[in-house]
Amino acid sequence: MYNDWLKKGFVDELIPKGVDLVSEIISLREKKNALIMAHYYQKNEIQDIADFVGDSLALAWEASKTDASIILLSGVLFMGETAKILSPDKKVLVPDFNAGCSLADSCPEEDFRQFIKKHPNHIVITYVNTSAEVKALSDIVVTSTNAVKIINSIPKDQKIIFGPDRNLGNYLESISGREMVIWDGACHVHEKFSVEKIVQLKEDHSDALILAHPECKKPVLTIADFIGSTANLLKYTQQSSSKKFIVATESGILHQMQQSSPDKTFIAAPPSDSTCGCNDCEFMRLNTLEKIYLTLKYEFPEVQVKEDIRLKAIKPIQRMFELSGSLLNKKD
Ligand code: 13P
């Protein structure tokens, strides 16, 4: 039904003409004791109204300890599910249920269950970009901020299954020296960065450093000056003495980079399949201020996770928090 509404353009119909969306969202947020969280890949205007903007790890951590009544998670569906797993007594809203994740979708629950069966005596480590059902099959969840630390903490004689991102998995193998059994999945955005176009950009901007997310393919990672999660890429740009960066991850992150370092230049790395320089995730970009306003107003659509799945899925996430240590921005 929700998809039908979207197709029929209900978003436009339900929004009163001339309404100031930002002030309406702010007043609904206060009235309903809601927390608006946004991933770094959200549109600039969404990042600007969010109470909290962060990477996958920080979003999960904040969701686990908020005392808000409603969590509105502007990101993709698995992020909303993670928030719901961690805060089952809160109403968790995601502005558009069509905001899926190609990486999570590349790892269906039943196929992953069979994959695990084929490799007995392996610990199952999964990237957070998975469904609640796949998390429920896992021993430890990781994000790109804590993956190296967590893989390094696993005893050397313990065999590891890693899923679902083959690029992150290969990168982790190269950093840790561990061999892992890796699920063959990938993120459609990070897979399509063009190494040729990035090299061309570097020739045009020889003073620029190349930054890449570990979900990128190996040729891109090979030419990168720094590899890290969105939060770590942002931190790197703040601390580096360089003034120019070519950034190979979803271009939403450039907003925070530019805001925190207005004197520096950020160039979005281009994908291979387009003449423009942008590489945006069309799922992340489904979220809009209009949909956030309606979602808060009608408290819909609400994320649900079956309780038996939730109880299994929370364990590997809690294990991740335990193993993340100082990487969590613990204020209390
Ligand atoms: P991080 O938020 O951990 O950087 O990962 C972002 C992501 O989901 C990439 O697809």
Coordinates of C-alpha atoms and ligand atoms in Angstrom, one line a residue:
M1 CA 0.0 0.0 0.0
Y2 CA 2.8 2.4 0.9
N3 CA 4.4 1.8 -2.5
D4 CA 1.1 2.6 -4.2
W5 CA 0.8 5.8 -2.2
L6 CA 4.3 6.8 -3.3
K7 CA 3.5 6.1 -6.9
K8 CA 0.4 8.1 -6.7
G9 CA 2.4 11.0 -5.5
F10 CA 0.8 11.2 -2.0
V11 CA 3.9 13.0 -0.7
D12 CA 3.0 16.1 -2.8
E13 CA -0.7 15.8 -2.1
L14 CA -0.4 15.6 1.7
I15 CA 1.9 18.6 2.1
P16 CA 0.1 21.9 2.6
K17 CA 1.1 24.5 0.0
G18 CA 3.7 27.0 1.2
V19 CA 4.5 25.0 4.3
D20 CA 8.0 25.7 5.8
L21 CA 9.2 22.1 6.0
V22 CA 12.2 22.8 8.2
S23 CA 10.2 24.6 11.0
E24 CA 7.4 22.0 10.8
I25 CA 9.9 19.2 11.2
I26 CA 11.5 21.0 14.2
S27 CA 8.2 21.5 15.9
L28 CA 7.0 17.9 15.3
R29 CA 10.3 16.7 16.6
E30 CA 9.9 18.6 19.8
K31 CA 6.2 17.8 20.3
K32 CA 6.8 14.0 19.8
N33 CA 10.2 13.8 21.6
A34 CA 11.7 12.4 18.4
L35 CA 15.4 12.0 17.5
I36 CA 16.3 12.5 13.9
M37 CA 19.4 10.6 12.9
A38 CA 21.0 10.8 9.4
H39 CA 23.8 8.9 7.8
Y40 CA 26.6 10.8 6.1
Y41 CA 25.2 9.8 2.7
Q42 CA 22.0 11.8 3.2
K43 CA 21.1 14.9 1.2
N44 CA 22.7 18.1 2.6
E45 CA 19.4 19.5 3.8
I46 CA 18.6 16.4 5.8
Q47 CA 22.1 16.4 7.4
D48 CA 21.4 20.0 8.4
I49 CA 18.2 19.3 10.3
A50 CA 19.3 16.1 11.9
D51 CA 20.0 15.9 15.6
F52 CA 22.8 13.5 14.9
V53 CA 24.8 12.7 11.7
G54 CA 27.1 9.8 11.7
D55 CA 28.5 6.6 10.2
S56 CA 26.9 3.2 10.7
L57 CA 28.7 2.5 14.0
A58 CA 27.8 5.9 15.6
L59 CA 24.2 5.6 14.4
A60 CA 23.8 2.2 16.0
W61 CA 25.5 3.3 19.2
E62 CA 23.3 6.5 19.5
A63 CA 20.2 4.5 18.8
S64 CA 21.1 2.1 21.6
K65 CA 21.2 4.8 24.3
T66 CA 18.7 7.5 23.3
D67 CA 15.8 8.4 25.6
A68 CA 13.7 9.8 22.7
S69 CA 10.3 8.2 22.2
I70 CA 10.7 8.1 18.4
I71 CA 13.8 7.5 16.4
L72 CA 13.5 8.7 12.8
L73 CA 16.5 7.2 10.9
S74 CA 17.2 8.8 7.6
G75 CA 19.3 6.3 5.9
V76 CA 18.6 2.9 4.4
L77 CA 16.4 0.2 5.8
F78 CA 19.0 -2.0 7.6
M79 CA 20.0 1.1 9.6
G80 CA 16.4 1.4 10.8
E81 CA 16.4 -2.3 11.6
T82 CA 19.6 -2.0 13.6
A83 CA 18.1 0.9 15.6
K84 CA 14.9 -1.2 16.3
I85 CA 16.9 -4.3 17.3
L86 CA 18.8 -2.1 19.9
S87 CA 15.8 0.0 21.0
P88 CA 12.7 -2.3 20.8
D89 CA 10.6 -0.1 23.0
K90 CA 11.0 2.9 20.7
K91 CA 9.0 3.7 17.6
V92 CA 11.6 3.5 14.8
L93 CA 10.7 5.3 11.6
V94 CA 12.4 5.3 8.2
P95 CA 11.1 7.9 5.7
D96 CA 11.0 5.5 2.7
F97 CA 10.8 1.8 2.9
N98 CA 12.1 1.5 -0.6
A99 CA 15.5 2.7 0.6
G100 CA 17.1 -0.7 0.5
C101 CA 20.8 -1.5 0.3
S102 CA 22.3 -3.4 -2.6
L103 CA 25.0 -5.0 -0.3
A104 CA 22.4 -6.2 2.2
D105 CA 20.3 -7.5 -0.7
S106 CA 23.3 -9.4 -2.1
C107 CA 23.2 -11.7 1.0
P108 CA 19.8 -13.5 1.3
E109 CA 19.2 -15.2 4.6
E110 CA 18.6 -18.7 3.3
D111 CA 21.7 -18.7 1.0
F112 CA 23.8 -17.3 3.8
R113 CA 22.5 -20.1 6.2
Q114 CA 23.7 -22.7 3.6
F115 CA 27.0 -21.0 3.2
I116 CA 27.6 -21.1 7.0
K117 CA 26.6 -24.8 7.0
K118 CA 29.3 -25.5 4.3
H119 CA 31.9 -24.1 6.5
P120 CA 31.5 -25.6 10.0
N121 CA 33.7 -24.4 12.9
H122 CA 34.0 -20.9 11.5
I123 CA 33.1 -17.8 13.4
V124 CA 30.6 -15.7 11.4
I125 CA 31.5 -12.1 11.2
T126 CA 29.1 -9.8 9.2
Y127 CA 29.3 -6.3 8.1
V128 CA 26.4 -4.2 9.5
N129 CA 25.0 -3.8 5.9
T130 CA 22.8 -6.9 6.3
S131 CA 19.2 -7.7 7.1
A132 CA 18.1 -8.5 10.7
E133 CA 17.8 -12.1 9.7
V134 CA 21.4 -12.3 8.5
K135 CA 22.6 -10.6 11.7
A136 CA 20.7 -13.3 13.6
L137 CA 22.9 -15.9 11.9
S138 CA 26.1 -14.0 12.9
D139 CA 28.5 -14.2 15.8
I140 CA 29.8 -10.6 15.5
V141 CA 28.7 -7.6 13.5
V142 CA 31.3 -5.1 12.4
T143 CA 31.2 -1.7 10.6
S144 CA 34.0 -0.3 8.5
T145 CA 35.1 1.8 11.5
N146 CA 35.8 -1.2 13.8
A147 CA 36.3 -4.1 11.4
V148 CA 40.1 -4.2 11.5
K149 CA 40.2 -3.9 15.3
I150 CA 37.6 -6.7 15.6
I151 CA 39.2 -9.1 13.1
N152 CA 42.6 -8.6 14.8
S153 CA 41.0 -9.5 18.1
I154 CA 40.0 -13.0 16.9
P155 CA 42.4 -15.8 18.0
K156 CA 44.7 -16.7 15.1
D157 CA 43.6 -20.3 15.0
Q158 CA 39.9 -19.4 14.7
K159 CA 38.6 -19.8 11.2
I160 CA 36.4 -16.9 10.0
I161 CA 33.5 -16.4 7.6
F162 CA 33.2 -12.8 6.5
G163 CA 30.2 -11.4 4.7
P164 CA 28.7 -9.9 2.7
D165 CA 31.2 -7.4 1.2
R166 CA 34.0 -9.1 -0.8
N167 CA 35.9 -5.8 -1.3
L168 CA 35.9 -5.0 2.5
G169 CA 36.7 -8.7 3.1
N170 CA 39.7 -8.7 0.8
Y171 CA 40.9 -5.4 2.3
L172 CA 40.6 -6.9 5.8
E173 CA 42.6 -10.0 4.7
S174 CA 45.4 -7.8 3.3
I175 CA 45.5 -5.7 6.5
S176 CA 45.2 -8.5 9.1
G177 CA 47.1 -11.2 7.2
R178 CA 44.1 -13.5 8.0
E179 CA 42.6 -15.7 5.4
M180 CA 38.8 -15.7 5.6
V181 CA 35.9 -17.4 3.7
I182 CA 34.3 -14.4 2.1
W183 CA 30.7 -14.0 0.8
D184 CA 30.6 -12.7 -2.8
G185 CA 28.6 -9.5 -2.3
A186 CA 29.2 -5.9 -3.0
C187 CA 27.8 -2.3 -2.8
H188 CA 26.8 -1.2 -6.3
V189 CA 27.9 2.4 -5.6
H190 CA 31.4 1.6 -4.4
E191 CA 31.9 -1.0 -7.1
K192 CA 31.5 1.5 -9.9
F193 CA 34.2 4.0 -9.1
S194 CA 36.5 4.4 -12.1
V195 CA 40.2 4.0 -11.3
E196 CA 41.0 5.5 -14.7
K197 CA 39.0 8.6 -14.0
I198 CA 40.4 8.9 -10.5
V199 CA 44.0 8.7 -12.0
Q200 CA 43.0 11.4 -14.5
L201 CA 41.7 13.6 -11.7
K202 CA 44.9 13.0 -9.8
E203 CA 46.9 14.1 -12.8
D204 CA 44.8 17.3 -13.0
H205 CA 45.1 17.9 -9.3
S206 CA 48.6 16.6 -8.3
D207 CA 48.3 18.2 -4.9
A208 CA 45.2 16.2 -4.0
L209 CA 45.1 13.1 -1.8
I210 CA 42.9 10.2 -2.7
L211 CA 40.6 8.9 0.0
A212 CA 38.6 5.7 -0.4
H213 CA 36.0 3.7 1.5
P214 CA 37.1 0.0 2.0
E215 CA 34.0 -1.1 0.0
C216 CA 35.8 0.1 -3.2
K217 CA 37.4 -2.4 -5.5
K218 CA 41.1 -3.2 -5.0
P219 CA 42.5 -1.0 -7.9
V220 CA 40.9 2.0 -6.3
L221 CA 42.2 1.0 -2.8
T222 CA 45.6 0.5 -4.3
I223 CA 45.9 4.1 -5.4
A224 CA 44.3 5.6 -2.3
D225 CA 46.4 7.6 0.1
F226 CA 44.0 6.8 3.0
I227 CA 41.3 4.1 3.4
G228 CA 38.6 4.4 6.0
S229 CA 35.0 4.4 7.0
T230 CA 33.0 7.6 6.4
A231 CA 33.7 8.8 9.9
N232 CA 37.4 8.1 9.5
L233 CA 37.6 9.7 6.1
L234 CA 36.0 12.8 7.6
K235 CA 38.4 12.8 10.5
Y236 CA 41.3 12.4 8.2
T237 CA 40.3 15.5 6.2
Q238 CA 40.0 17.5 9.4
Q239 CA 43.5 16.5 10.7
S240 CA 45.4 16.5 7.4
S241 CA 47.6 19.4 6.4
S242 CA 46.6 18.8 2.7
K243 CA 44.2 21.2 1.2
K244 CA 42.6 19.1 -1.6
F245 CA 41.0 15.6 -1.6
I246 CA 39.6 13.2 -4.2
V247 CA 36.9 11.3 -2.3
A248 CA 35.9 7.8 -3.4
T249 CA 32.7 7.1 -1.4
E250 CA 29.1 8.2 -1.7
S251 CA 29.2 11.9 -2.3
G252 CA 26.9 12.8 0.6
I253 CA 30.0 12.8 2.9
L254 CA 31.4 15.8 1.1
H255 CA 28.9 18.0 2.9
Q256 CA 30.4 17.4 6.4
M257 CA 33.9 17.6 5.0
Q258 CA 33.2 20.9 3.4
Q259 CA 31.5 22.3 6.5
S260 CA 34.2 21.3 8.9
S261 CA 37.1 22.4 6.6
P262 CA 35.7 25.3 4.5
D263 CA 39.3 26.2 3.3
K264 CA 39.8 22.8 1.7
T265 CA 38.7 21.5 -1.7
F266 CA 36.8 18.2 -2.0
I267 CA 36.4 16.5 -5.3
A268 CA 33.9 13.6 -5.6
A269 CA 35.5 10.6 -7.4
P270 CA 33.5 9.7 -10.5
P271 CA 31.9 6.4 -11.4
S272 CA 32.7 4.6 -14.7
D273 CA 29.2 4.6 -16.1
S274 CA 28.4 8.3 -16.2
T275 CA 29.6 11.5 -17.8
C276 CA 28.9 13.5 -14.7
G277 CA 31.2 13.4 -11.6
C278 CA 28.6 12.2 -9.2
N279 CA 28.3 8.8 -7.5
D280 CA 25.2 8.9 -5.4
C281 CA 23.3 6.0 -3.9
E282 CA 19.8 6.2 -5.3
F283 CA 18.4 4.4 -2.3
M284 CA 20.0 6.8 0.3
R285 CA 18.7 9.7 -1.8
L286 CA 15.1 8.5 -1.7
N287 CA 14.8 10.3 1.6
T288 CA 13.7 13.9 1.4
L289 CA 12.6 16.6 3.8
E290 CA 9.0 16.1 2.5
K291 CA 9.0 12.5 3.5
I292 CA 10.6 13.2 6.8
Y293 CA 7.9 15.7 7.6
L294 CA 5.1 13.2 6.7
T295 CA 6.9 10.4 8.5
L296 CA 7.0 12.4 11.7
K297 CA 3.5 13.7 11.3
Y298 CA 1.8 10.3 10.6
E299 CA 4.5 8.2 12.5
F300 CA 4.7 5.9 9.4
P301 CA 6.3 3.8 8.0
E302 CA 7.4 2.1 11.2
V303 CA 10.2 -0.5 11.2
Q304 CA 9.3 -3.9 12.8
V305 CA 11.6 -6.7 13.6
K306 CA 10.2 -10.1 14.7
E307 CA 11.1 -10.6 18.4
D308 CA 12.7 -14.1 17.9
I309 CA 15.0 -12.6 15.2
R310 CA 15.7 -9.5 17.3
L311 CA 16.8 -11.5 20.3
K312 CA 19.3 -13.4 18.1
A313 CA 20.4 -10.3 16.1
I314 CA 21.1 -8.1 19.1
K315 CA 23.8 -10.5 20.4
P316 CA 26.4 -10.0 17.6
I317 CA 25.7 -6.2 17.7
Q318 CA 26.3 -6.1 21.5
R319 CA 29.5 -8.2 20.9
M320 CA 30.6 -5.5 18.4
F321 CA 30.0 -2.8 21.0
E322 CA 32.1 -4.7 23.5
L323 CA 35.0 -5.2 21.0
S324 CA 34.9 -1.6 19.7
G325 CA 36.2 -0.1 22.9
S326 CA 37.5 3.4 22.4
L327 CA 36.1 3.6 18.8
L328 CA 32.7 4.3 20.4
N329 CA 32.1 7.9 21.2
K330 CA 31.0 7.0 24.7
K331 CA 30.0 10.2 26.5
D332 CA 28.4 8.5 29.5
Ligands
13P1 P1 30.1 3.5 7.2 O1 29.0 4.3 7.7 O2 30.5 2.5 8.2 O3 31.3 4.3 6.8 O4 29.7 2.7 5.9 C1 28.8 3.3 5.1 C2 28.1 2.4 4.2 O5 27.0 1.9 4.6 C3 28.7 2.1 3.0 O6 27.8 1.5 2.1

